[in-house]
């Protein structure tokens, strides 16, 4: 089978496609013939070793000093079940599925445990659409649940046109919250179409000096600091940081006037994927795919994501 590997940290050109032996599922696994997978900011961060401030040394100790120990990257996928392990109960051969599993996804086949974040593909979605959902939407759901966002509350989403941000806008809108999105002017109409009632162009408006107040501020890209925007929070407001520095990960969650700084790492949870599937069926969540690349062009997909200008998801398809 064809497999994309990363043997050392570097530019997108370090990605190689090689032939490897076809996988066989264990007793509680399914073998998925991958039809499409997403290329996320997390994939790019690992491949390039461009980690948030303070994380370079601990990340390399965990992932590999000179290159990833796990040479096959990826996290979100869609495909068809080709083989099932002897103890698998939930899936059968021929099922169309999608899901979320860190590493070992950028290949023609992947083995996924039945208990992991994998479920049946909604009939309304293409393989490419489904592969763009799990990473960004799961991350958005994790943080919005952490904030206990309620109907009629106000939320500002920084990076509203990206993978996490575009899902956060939709999920927040689905709760009945009033959403303000921050993005570039060229993505204004897109973010409004997701459900934002107001859009701020980050190139012309400085968030540090606006007068609006919010119950929740969700920074999906990591370029805001709590001290810079805490004046925009109502009392008991929450600042959510999806990409935190090493120091912020260990910072106190309780701040002045009960304003809270919350961060963390979204887990791969089956129940979250099932919740997202329910939102899709109820049409409160819709995937958007910015660009689709062929498998042989996976390096180009990484290069595009690395520009930071992508809108929602970027997907690689495997014919």
CSV table of C-alpha atoms in Angstrom, one decimal:
chain,number,residue,atom,x,y,z
A,1,UNK,CA,0.0,0.0,0.0
A,2,UNK,CA,1.1,3.6,-0.6
A,3,UNK,CA,2.0,5.4,2.6
A,4,UNK,CA,3.2,9.1,3.2
A,5,UNK,CA,6.0,9.2,5.7
A,6,UNK,CA,8.0,12.0,7.5
A,7,UNK,CA,11.5,10.8,8.5
A,8,UNK,CA,12.8,14.2,9.6
A,9,UNK,CA,11.5,17.6,10.5
A,10,UNK,CA,11.5,20.2,7.8
A,11,UNK,CA,9.6,21.8,4.9
A,12,UNK,CA,6.8,20.0,3.1
A,13,UNK,CA,9.3,18.4,0.8
A,14,UNK,CA,10.4,16.0,3.6
A,15,UNK,CA,7.2,14.1,3.0
A,16,UNK,CA,7.8,10.9,1.0
A,17,UNK,CA,5.3,8.4,-0.5
A,18,UNK,CA,6.6,4.9,-0.2
A,19,UNK,CA,5.2,1.3,-0.6
A,20,UNK,CA,4.6,-0.5,2.7
A,21,UNK,CA,3.0,-3.8,3.5
A,22,UNK,CA,-0.8,-3.8,3.7
A,23,UNK,CA,-2.2,-3.8,7.2
A,24,UNK,CA,-4.3,-6.5,8.9
A,25,UNK,CA,-6.7,-5.6,11.7
A,26,UNK,CA,-6.5,-7.0,15.2
A,27,UNK,CA,-9.5,-8.6,16.9
A,28,UNK,CA,-11.1,-5.3,18.0
A,29,UNK,CA,-10.0,-3.3,14.9
A,30,UNK,CA,-11.4,-2.5,11.5
A,31,UNK,CA,-9.3,-2.0,8.4
A,32,UNK,CA,-10.4,1.1,6.6
A,33,UNK,CA,-9.6,1.8,3.0
A,34,UNK,CA,-8.9,5.5,3.2
A,35,UNK,CA,-10.8,7.6,0.6
A,36,UNK,CA,-9.8,11.0,2.0
A,37,UNK,CA,-8.0,12.6,5.0
A,38,UNK,CA,-7.6,16.1,6.2
A,39,UNK,CA,-4.3,18.0,6.5
A,40,UNK,CA,-4.5,20.0,9.7
A,41,UNK,CA,-2.5,22.7,11.4
A,42,UNK,CA,-1.5,20.0,13.8
A,43,UNK,CA,0.0,17.9,11.0
A,44,UNK,CA,1.9,20.9,9.8
A,45,UNK,CA,3.1,21.7,13.3
A,46,UNK,CA,4.5,18.2,13.8
A,47,UNK,CA,6.1,17.9,10.3
A,48,UNK,CA,7.8,21.3,10.6
A,49,UNK,CA,8.6,21.1,14.4
A,50,UNK,CA,7.0,24.6,14.7
A,51,UNK,CA,5.6,24.2,18.1
A,52,UNK,CA,4.0,26.9,20.4
A,53,UNK,CA,6.4,28.9,22.5
A,54,UNK,CA,8.1,26.8,25.2
A,55,UNK,CA,7.0,23.5,23.7
A,56,UNK,CA,9.9,22.7,21.3
A,57,UNK,CA,12.0,20.7,23.8
A,58,UNK,CA,9.1,18.7,25.5
A,59,UNK,CA,7.4,18.1,22.1
A,60,UNK,CA,10.6,16.7,20.6
A,61,UNK,CA,11.2,14.6,23.6
A,62,UNK,CA,7.7,13.2,23.2
A,63,UNK,CA,7.5,13.0,19.4
A,64,UNK,CA,11.1,12.4,18.4
A,65,UNK,CA,14.3,14.5,18.6
A,66,UNK,CA,15.3,14.6,15.0
A,67,UNK,CA,12.1,13.5,13.4
A,68,UNK,CA,8.7,12.0,14.3
A,69,UNK,CA,8.9,8.5,15.8
A,70,UNK,CA,5.5,8.1,14.3
A,71,UNK,CA,6.4,8.6,10.7
A,72,UNK,CA,2.9,8.4,9.3
A,73,UNK,CA,1.0,11.6,10.3
A,74,UNK,CA,-2.7,12.5,10.1
A,75,UNK,CA,-5.8,12.5,12.3
A,76,UNK,CA,-9.1,12.9,10.4
A,77,UNK,CA,-10.2,10.4,7.8
A,78,UNK,CA,-13.1,8.9,5.8
A,79,UNK,CA,-13.2,5.6,4.0
A,80,UNK,CA,-14.8,2.2,3.6
A,81,UNK,CA,-14.4,-0.8,6.0
A,82,UNK,CA,-12.6,-3.5,4.1
A,83,UNK,CA,-12.0,-6.0,6.8
A,84,UNK,CA,-13.2,-6.4,10.4
A,85,UNK,CA,-11.5,-8.1,13.4
A,86,UNK,CA,-13.0,-11.2,15.0
A,87,UNK,CA,-14.4,-9.3,18.0
A,88,UNK,CA,-15.8,-6.3,16.1
A,89,UNK,CA,-19.6,-5.8,16.6
A,90,UNK,CA,-20.4,-2.3,15.4
A,91,UNK,CA,-19.1,-2.3,11.9
A,92,UNK,CA,-19.3,-4.6,8.8
A,93,UNK,CA,-17.4,-4.9,5.5
A,94,UNK,CA,-18.6,-2.2,3.1
A,95,UNK,CA,-19.6,0.4,5.8
A,96,UNK,CA,-18.7,4.0,4.9
A,97,UNK,CA,-17.1,5.5,7.9
A,98,UNK,CA,-15.2,8.6,9.1
A,99,UNK,CA,-13.3,9.5,12.3
A,100,UNK,CA,-10.5,10.9,14.3
A,101,UNK,CA,-7.3,9.1,15.3
A,102,UNK,CA,-3.9,10.7,15.8
A,103,UNK,CA,-1.1,9.3,13.5
A,104,UNK,CA,-1.1,6.4,11.0
A,105,UNK,CA,-3.8,8.0,8.8
A,106,UNK,CA,-1.8,9.3,5.7
A,107,UNK,CA,-1.9,6.0,3.8
A,108,UNK,CA,-4.2,3.9,1.6
A,109,UNK,CA,-5.2,1.8,4.6
A,110,UNK,CA,-5.5,2.4,8.4
A,111,UNK,CA,-6.4,0.1,11.3
A,112,UNK,CA,-8.8,1.7,13.8
A,113,UNK,CA,-10.1,0.3,17.1
A,114,UNK,CA,-13.8,-0.1,17.2
A,115,UNK,CA,-13.8,1.9,20.5
A,116,UNK,CA,-12.0,4.9,19.0
A,117,UNK,CA,-13.6,7.9,17.4
A,118,UNK,CA,-15.0,6.2,14.3
A,119,UNK,CA,-18.7,6.1,13.2
A,120,UNK,CA,-20.8,5.7,10.1
A,121,UNK,CA,-20.6,8.4,7.4
A,122,UNK,CA,-23.7,10.6,7.2
A,123,UNK,CA,-25.4,9.9,3.9
A,124,UNK,CA,-25.5,13.6,3.0
A,125,UNK,CA,-21.7,13.9,3.0
A,126,UNK,CA,-19.0,13.1,0.4
A,127,UNK,CA,-15.8,11.4,1.6
A,128,UNK,CA,-14.0,14.7,1.2
A,129,UNK,CA,-16.5,16.6,3.3
A,130,UNK,CA,-16.5,14.0,6.0
A,131,UNK,CA,-12.7,14.0,6.2
A,132,UNK,CA,-12.7,17.7,6.9
A,133,UNK,CA,-14.8,17.5,10.0
A,134,UNK,CA,-13.3,15.6,13.0
A,135,UNK,CA,-10.2,17.6,14.0
A,136,UNK,CA,-11.6,21.1,13.7
A,137,UNK,CA,-15.1,20.3,14.9
A,138,UNK,CA,-14.0,18.1,17.8
A,139,UNK,CA,-11.6,20.8,19.0
A,140,UNK,CA,-14.3,23.5,18.7
A,141,UNK,CA,-16.8,21.3,20.6
A,142,UNK,CA,-14.3,20.5,23.4
A,143,UNK,CA,-13.6,24.2,24.1
A,144,UNK,CA,-17.2,25.4,23.8
A,145,UNK,CA,-18.3,22.6,26.2
A,146,UNK,CA,-15.5,23.8,28.6
A,147,UNK,CA,-16.9,27.3,28.5
A,148,UNK,CA,-20.5,26.1,29.1
A,149,UNK,CA,-21.7,28.4,26.4
A,150,UNK,CA,-25.4,29.2,26.7
A,151,UNK,CA,-28.2,30.7,24.6
A,152,UNK,CA,-28.1,34.5,24.3
A,153,UNK,CA,-24.6,34.7,25.5
A,154,UNK,CA,-22.0,36.5,23.4
A,155,UNK,CA,-18.9,34.9,22.0
A,156,UNK,CA,-16.0,36.3,19.9
A,157,UNK,CA,-14.2,33.7,17.7
A,158,UNK,CA,-10.7,34.7,16.6
A,159,UNK,CA,-9.7,32.9,13.4
A,160,UNK,CA,-13.4,32.3,12.5
A,161,UNK,CA,-12.7,31.2,8.9
A,162,UNK,CA,-10.2,28.4,9.8
A,163,UNK,CA,-10.9,24.7,10.5
A,164,UNK,CA,-11.6,25.1,14.3
A,165,UNK,CA,-13.0,28.6,13.9
A,166,UNK,CA,-15.6,27.9,11.2
A,167,UNK,CA,-16.9,24.9,13.2
A,168,UNK,CA,-16.9,27.0,16.4
A,169,UNK,CA,-19.0,29.7,14.8
A,170,UNK,CA,-21.6,27.1,13.7
A,171,UNK,CA,-21.7,25.2,17.0
A,172,UNK,CA,-22.0,28.4,19.0
A,173,UNK,CA,-24.7,29.6,16.8
A,174,UNK,CA,-26.5,26.3,17.3
A,175,UNK,CA,-26.6,26.9,21.0
A,176,UNK,CA,-28.4,30.2,20.5
A,177,UNK,CA,-25.3,32.3,21.3
A,178,UNK,CA,-24.6,35.6,19.5
A,179,UNK,CA,-21.4,35.2,17.5
A,180,UNK,CA,-18.8,37.7,16.4
A,181,UNK,CA,-16.2,36.4,14.1
A,182,UNK,CA,-12.6,37.7,13.6
A,183,UNK,CA,-11.1,37.1,10.2
A,184,UNK,CA,-9.8,38.8,7.1
A,185,UNK,CA,-12.1,41.0,5.0
A,186,UNK,CA,-12.0,38.5,2.1
A,187,UNK,CA,-13.6,35.8,4.4
A,188,UNK,CA,-16.3,38.1,5.8
A,189,UNK,CA,-19.2,36.8,3.7
A,190,UNK,CA,-18.1,33.2,4.4
A,191,UNK,CA,-18.1,33.7,8.2
A,192,UNK,CA,-21.4,35.5,8.1
A,193,UNK,CA,-22.9,32.5,6.2
A,194,UNK,CA,-21.8,30.3,9.1
A,195,UNK,CA,-24.0,32.3,11.5
A,196,UNK,CA,-21.9,35.2,12.8
A,197,UNK,CA,-24.0,38.3,13.3
A,198,UNK,CA,-20.9,40.5,13.2
A,199,UNK,CA,-17.5,40.2,11.6
A,200,UNK,CA,-14.3,42.1,12.6
A,201,UNK,CA,-11.5,42.5,10.0
A,202,UNK,CA,-8.4,41.9,12.1
A,203,UNK,CA,-6.3,43.9,9.6
A,204,UNK,CA,-8.1,47.1,10.2
A,205,UNK,CA,-9.5,46.8,13.7
A,206,UNK,CA,-7.4,46.3,16.8
A,207,UNK,CA,-9.2,44.0,19.3
A,208,UNK,CA,-7.3,45.6,22.1
A,209,UNK,CA,-9.1,48.9,21.7
A,210,UNK,CA,-12.7,47.9,20.8
A,211,UNK,CA,-15.4,48.6,23.4
A,212,UNK,CA,-17.6,45.5,23.0
A,213,UNK,CA,-17.9,43.0,25.8
A,214,UNK,CA,-18.3,39.2,25.5
A,215,UNK,CA,-19.1,36.3,27.7
A,216,UNK,CA,-16.6,34.1,25.9
A,217,UNK,CA,-13.6,34.8,23.7
A,218,UNK,CA,-12.3,31.8,21.8
A,219,UNK,CA,-8.8,32.2,20.2
A,220,UNK,CA,-8.5,29.4,17.8
A,221,UNK,CA,-5.1,30.3,16.4
A,222,UNK,CA,-3.0,31.4,19.4
A,223,UNK,CA,-2.2,35.0,18.6
A,224,UNK,CA,-4.1,36.6,21.5
A,225,UNK,CA,-3.0,36.7,25.1
A,226,UNK,CA,-5.4,36.8,28.1
A,227,UNK,CA,-3.9,40.1,29.4
A,228,UNK,CA,-4.5,41.7,26.1
A,229,UNK,CA,-8.2,41.0,25.8
A,230,UNK,CA,-9.4,40.5,29.4
A,231,UNK,CA,-11.0,43.9,29.3
A,232,UNK,CA,-13.3,42.6,26.6
A,233,UNK,CA,-14.7,39.9,28.9
A,234,UNK,CA,-17.8,40.4,31.1
A,235,UNK,CA,-17.5,39.4,34.7
A,236,UNK,CA,-17.4,35.6,34.9
A,237,UNK,CA,-16.3,35.6,31.3
A,238,UNK,CA,-14.1,32.9,29.8
A,239,UNK,CA,-11.1,33.2,27.5
A,240,UNK,CA,-10.5,30.0,25.6
A,241,UNK,CA,-7.0,29.4,24.1
A,242,UNK,CA,-6.7,26.5,21.6
A,243,UNK,CA,-3.0,27.1,20.9
A,244,UNK,CA,-1.4,28.0,24.2
A,245,UNK,CA,2.3,28.5,25.1
A,246,UNK,CA,4.0,26.1,27.6
A,247,UNK,CA,3.7,28.6,30.4
A,248,UNK,CA,0.0,29.3,29.7
A,249,UNK,CA,-0.8,25.5,29.9
A,250,UNK,CA,0.1,25.7,33.6
A,251,UNK,CA,-1.3,29.1,34.3
A,252,UNK,CA,-4.0,29.7,37.0
A,253,UNK,CA,-7.5,29.4,35.6
A,254,UNK,CA,-9.0,31.9,38.0
A,255,UNK,CA,-8.4,35.6,37.3
A,256,UNK,CA,-9.8,39.0,38.4
A,257,UNK,CA,-13.5,39.4,38.6
A,258,UNK,CA,-13.9,35.6,38.2
A,259,UNK,CA,-12.7,35.9,34.6
A,260,UNK,CA,-11.2,32.6,33.6
A,261,UNK,CA,-8.4,31.5,31.2
A,262,UNK,CA,-9.0,28.0,29.9
A,263,UNK,CA,-6.8,25.9,27.7
A,264,UNK,CA,-6.0,22.2,27.0
A,265,UNK,CA,-5.9,19.6,24.3
A,266,UNK,CA,-9.0,18.2,22.7
A,267,UNK,CA,-9.2,14.4,23.1
A,268,UNK,CA,-10.3,11.8,20.5
A,269,UNK,CA,-13.7,10.9,21.9
A,270,UNK,CA,-16.3,8.7,20.1
A,271,UNK,CA,-19.1,10.4,21.9
A,272,UNK,CA,-18.0,13.8,20.5
A,273,UNK,CA,-17.9,12.4,17.0
A,274,UNK,CA,-21.4,11.0,17.5
A,275,UNK,CA,-22.6,14.5,18.7
A,276,UNK,CA,-21.1,16.1,15.6
A,277,UNK,CA,-22.8,13.5,13.4
A,278,UNK,CA,-26.1,14.4,15.1
A,279,UNK,CA,-25.5,18.1,14.4
A,280,UNK,CA,-24.8,17.3,10.8
A,281,UNK,CA,-28.1,15.3,10.5
A,282,UNK,CA,-29.9,18.2,12.1
A,283,UNK,CA,-28.2,20.7,9.7
A,284,UNK,CA,-26.8,22.8,12.5
A,285,UNK,CA,-23.3,21.9,11.4
A,286,UNK,CA,-22.0,21.8,7.8
A,287,UNK,CA,-18.5,20.9,6.6
A,288,UNK,CA,-16.7,23.2,4.2
A,289,UNK,CA,-13.7,22.2,2.1
A,290,UNK,CA,-11.4,24.9,0.9
A,291,UNK,CA,-9.1,22.7,-1.4
A,292,UNK,CA,-8.8,19.1,-2.3
A,293,UNK,CA,-5.4,17.6,-3.3
A,294,UNK,CA,-4.5,14.2,-4.8
A,295,UNK,CA,-2.4,11.9,-2.6
A,296,UNK,CA,0.7,12.4,-4.7
A,297,UNK,CA,0.4,16.1,-4.0
A,298,UNK,CA,0.3,15.8,-0.2
A,299,UNK,CA,3.3,18.1,0.1
A,300,UNK,CA,1.4,20.8,-1.7
A,301,UNK,CA,-1.5,20.4,0.7
A,302,UNK,CA,1.0,20.9,3.6
A,303,UNK,CA,2.5,23.9,1.9
A,304,UNK,CA,-1.0,25.5,1.5
A,305,UNK,CA,-2.0,24.9,5.1
A,306,UNK,CA,1.3,26.3,6.2
A,307,UNK,CA,0.5,29.7,4.6
A,308,UNK,CA,-2.2,30.2,7.3
A,309,UNK,CA,-4.6,31.4,4.6
A,310,UNK,CA,-6.8,28.4,4.3
A,311,UNK,CA,-10.5,28.6,4.7
A,312,UNK,CA,-12.0,25.8,6.8
A,313,UNK,CA,-10.7,22.3,5.8
A,314,UNK,CA,-8.0,21.1,3.4
A,315,UNK,CA,-8.4,17.5,2.2
A,316,UNK,CA,-6.3,14.9,0.4
A,317,UNK,CA,-8.2,12.3,-1.6
A,318,UNK,CA,-7.0,8.8,-2.5
A,319,UNK,CA,-8.5,7.3,-5.6
